[in-house]
CSV table of C-alpha atoms in Angstrom, one decimal:
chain,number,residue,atom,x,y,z
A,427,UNK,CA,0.0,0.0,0.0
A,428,UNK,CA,0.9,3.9,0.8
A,429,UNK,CA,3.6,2.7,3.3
A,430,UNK,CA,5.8,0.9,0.5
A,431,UNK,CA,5.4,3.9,-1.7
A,432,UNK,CA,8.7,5.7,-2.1
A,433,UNK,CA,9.0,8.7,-4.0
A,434,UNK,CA,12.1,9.2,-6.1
A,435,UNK,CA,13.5,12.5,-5.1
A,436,UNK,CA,15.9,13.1,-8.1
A,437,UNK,CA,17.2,15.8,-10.7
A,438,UNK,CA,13.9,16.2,-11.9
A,439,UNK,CA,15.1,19.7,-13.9
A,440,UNK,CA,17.2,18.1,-16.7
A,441,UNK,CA,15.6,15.6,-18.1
A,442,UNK,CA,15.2,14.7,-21.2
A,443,UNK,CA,12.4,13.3,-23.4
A,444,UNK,CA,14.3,10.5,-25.2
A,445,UNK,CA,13.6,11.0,-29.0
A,446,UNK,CA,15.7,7.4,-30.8
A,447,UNK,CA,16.8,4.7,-29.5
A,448,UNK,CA,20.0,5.6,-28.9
A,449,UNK,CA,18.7,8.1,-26.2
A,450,UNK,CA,16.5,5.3,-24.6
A,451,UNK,CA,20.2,3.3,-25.0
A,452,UNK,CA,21.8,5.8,-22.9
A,453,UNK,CA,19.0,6.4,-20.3
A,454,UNK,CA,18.8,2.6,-20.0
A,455,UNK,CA,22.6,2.9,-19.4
A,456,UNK,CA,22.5,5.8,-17.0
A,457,UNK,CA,20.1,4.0,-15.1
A,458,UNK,CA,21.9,0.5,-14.7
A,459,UNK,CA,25.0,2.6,-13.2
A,460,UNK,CA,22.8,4.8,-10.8
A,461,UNK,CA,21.9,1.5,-9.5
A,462,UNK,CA,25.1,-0.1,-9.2
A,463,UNK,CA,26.1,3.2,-7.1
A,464,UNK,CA,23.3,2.7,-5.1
A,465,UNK,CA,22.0,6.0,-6.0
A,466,UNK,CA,18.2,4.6,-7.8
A,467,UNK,CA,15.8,2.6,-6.2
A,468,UNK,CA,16.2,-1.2,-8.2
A,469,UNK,CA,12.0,-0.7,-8.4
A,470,UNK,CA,12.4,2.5,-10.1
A,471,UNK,CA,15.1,1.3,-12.2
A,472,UNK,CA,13.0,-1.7,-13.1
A,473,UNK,CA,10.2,0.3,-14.3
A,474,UNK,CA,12.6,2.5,-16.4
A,475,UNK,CA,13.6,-0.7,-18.1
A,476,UNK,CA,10.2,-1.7,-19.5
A,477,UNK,CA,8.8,1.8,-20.3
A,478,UNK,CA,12.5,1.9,-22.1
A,479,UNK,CA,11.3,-1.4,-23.8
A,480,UNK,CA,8.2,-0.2,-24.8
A,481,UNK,CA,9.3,3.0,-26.4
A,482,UNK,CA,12.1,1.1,-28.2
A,483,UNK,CA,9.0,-0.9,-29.7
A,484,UNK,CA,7.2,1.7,-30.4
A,485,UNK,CA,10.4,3.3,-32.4
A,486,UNK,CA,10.3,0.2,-34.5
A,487,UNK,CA,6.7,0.4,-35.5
A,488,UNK,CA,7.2,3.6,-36.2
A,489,UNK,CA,10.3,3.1,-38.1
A,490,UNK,CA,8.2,0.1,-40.2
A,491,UNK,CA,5.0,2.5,-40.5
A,492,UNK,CA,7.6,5.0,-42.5
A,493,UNK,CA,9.1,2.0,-44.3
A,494,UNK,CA,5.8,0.8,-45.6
A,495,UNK,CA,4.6,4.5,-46.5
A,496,UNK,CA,7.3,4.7,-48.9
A,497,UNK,CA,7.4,1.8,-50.2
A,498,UNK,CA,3.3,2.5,-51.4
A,499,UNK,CA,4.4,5.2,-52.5
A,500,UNK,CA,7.0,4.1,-54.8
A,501,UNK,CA,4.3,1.5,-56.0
A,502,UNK,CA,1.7,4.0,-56.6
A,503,UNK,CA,4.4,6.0,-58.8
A,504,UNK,CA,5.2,3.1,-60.6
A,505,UNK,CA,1.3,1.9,-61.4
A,506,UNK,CA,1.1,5.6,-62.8
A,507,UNK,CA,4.2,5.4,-64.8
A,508,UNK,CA,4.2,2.3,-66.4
C-alpha cells in the first residue's frame, strides 16, 4: 500500500524526453550505473527498463509505418508510370 510507496527524489530539472533509441540506450545505461552506485531505487530502475522497452517498440513500429509509406508510394508512382 501507501507505506511501501517511495518517492524518487531526483534531478527532476534536466531531463530529457528520449527522442531514438540511442537516447533510450543511454538512459537505459545511465540507469543501470545509478543502481550499481546505489544511487536509484532497483523498483524505479525496473520500471525504467520496461517503459525503455516499450518506447524502443514503439520506435520500431514507427520506423516500419515510414518503411511501408514509402514503399506505397513508390508503388503507386510506378502503377502511374508504367
Amino acid at each position: 500500500g501507501a507505506r511501501n510507496r517511495k518517492v524518487y527524489d531526483g534531478d527532476v530539472h534536466n531531463v530529457s524526453v528520449p527522442e531514438s533509441a540511442g537516447d533510450v540506450k543511454r538512459i537505459l545505461a545511465e540507469t543501470m550505473a545509478e543502481i550499481r552506485a546505489g544511487r536509484m531505487d532497483p523498483k524505479l530502475g525496473s520500471t525504467l527498463g520496461y517503459l525503455g522497452t516499450a518506447l524502443l517498440r514503439a520506435f520500431e513500429v514507427a520506423d516500419f509505418e515510414q518503411r511501408l509509406e514509402r514503399l506505397e508510394q513508390r508503388n503507386e508512382l510506378e502503377k502511374q508510370a508504367g
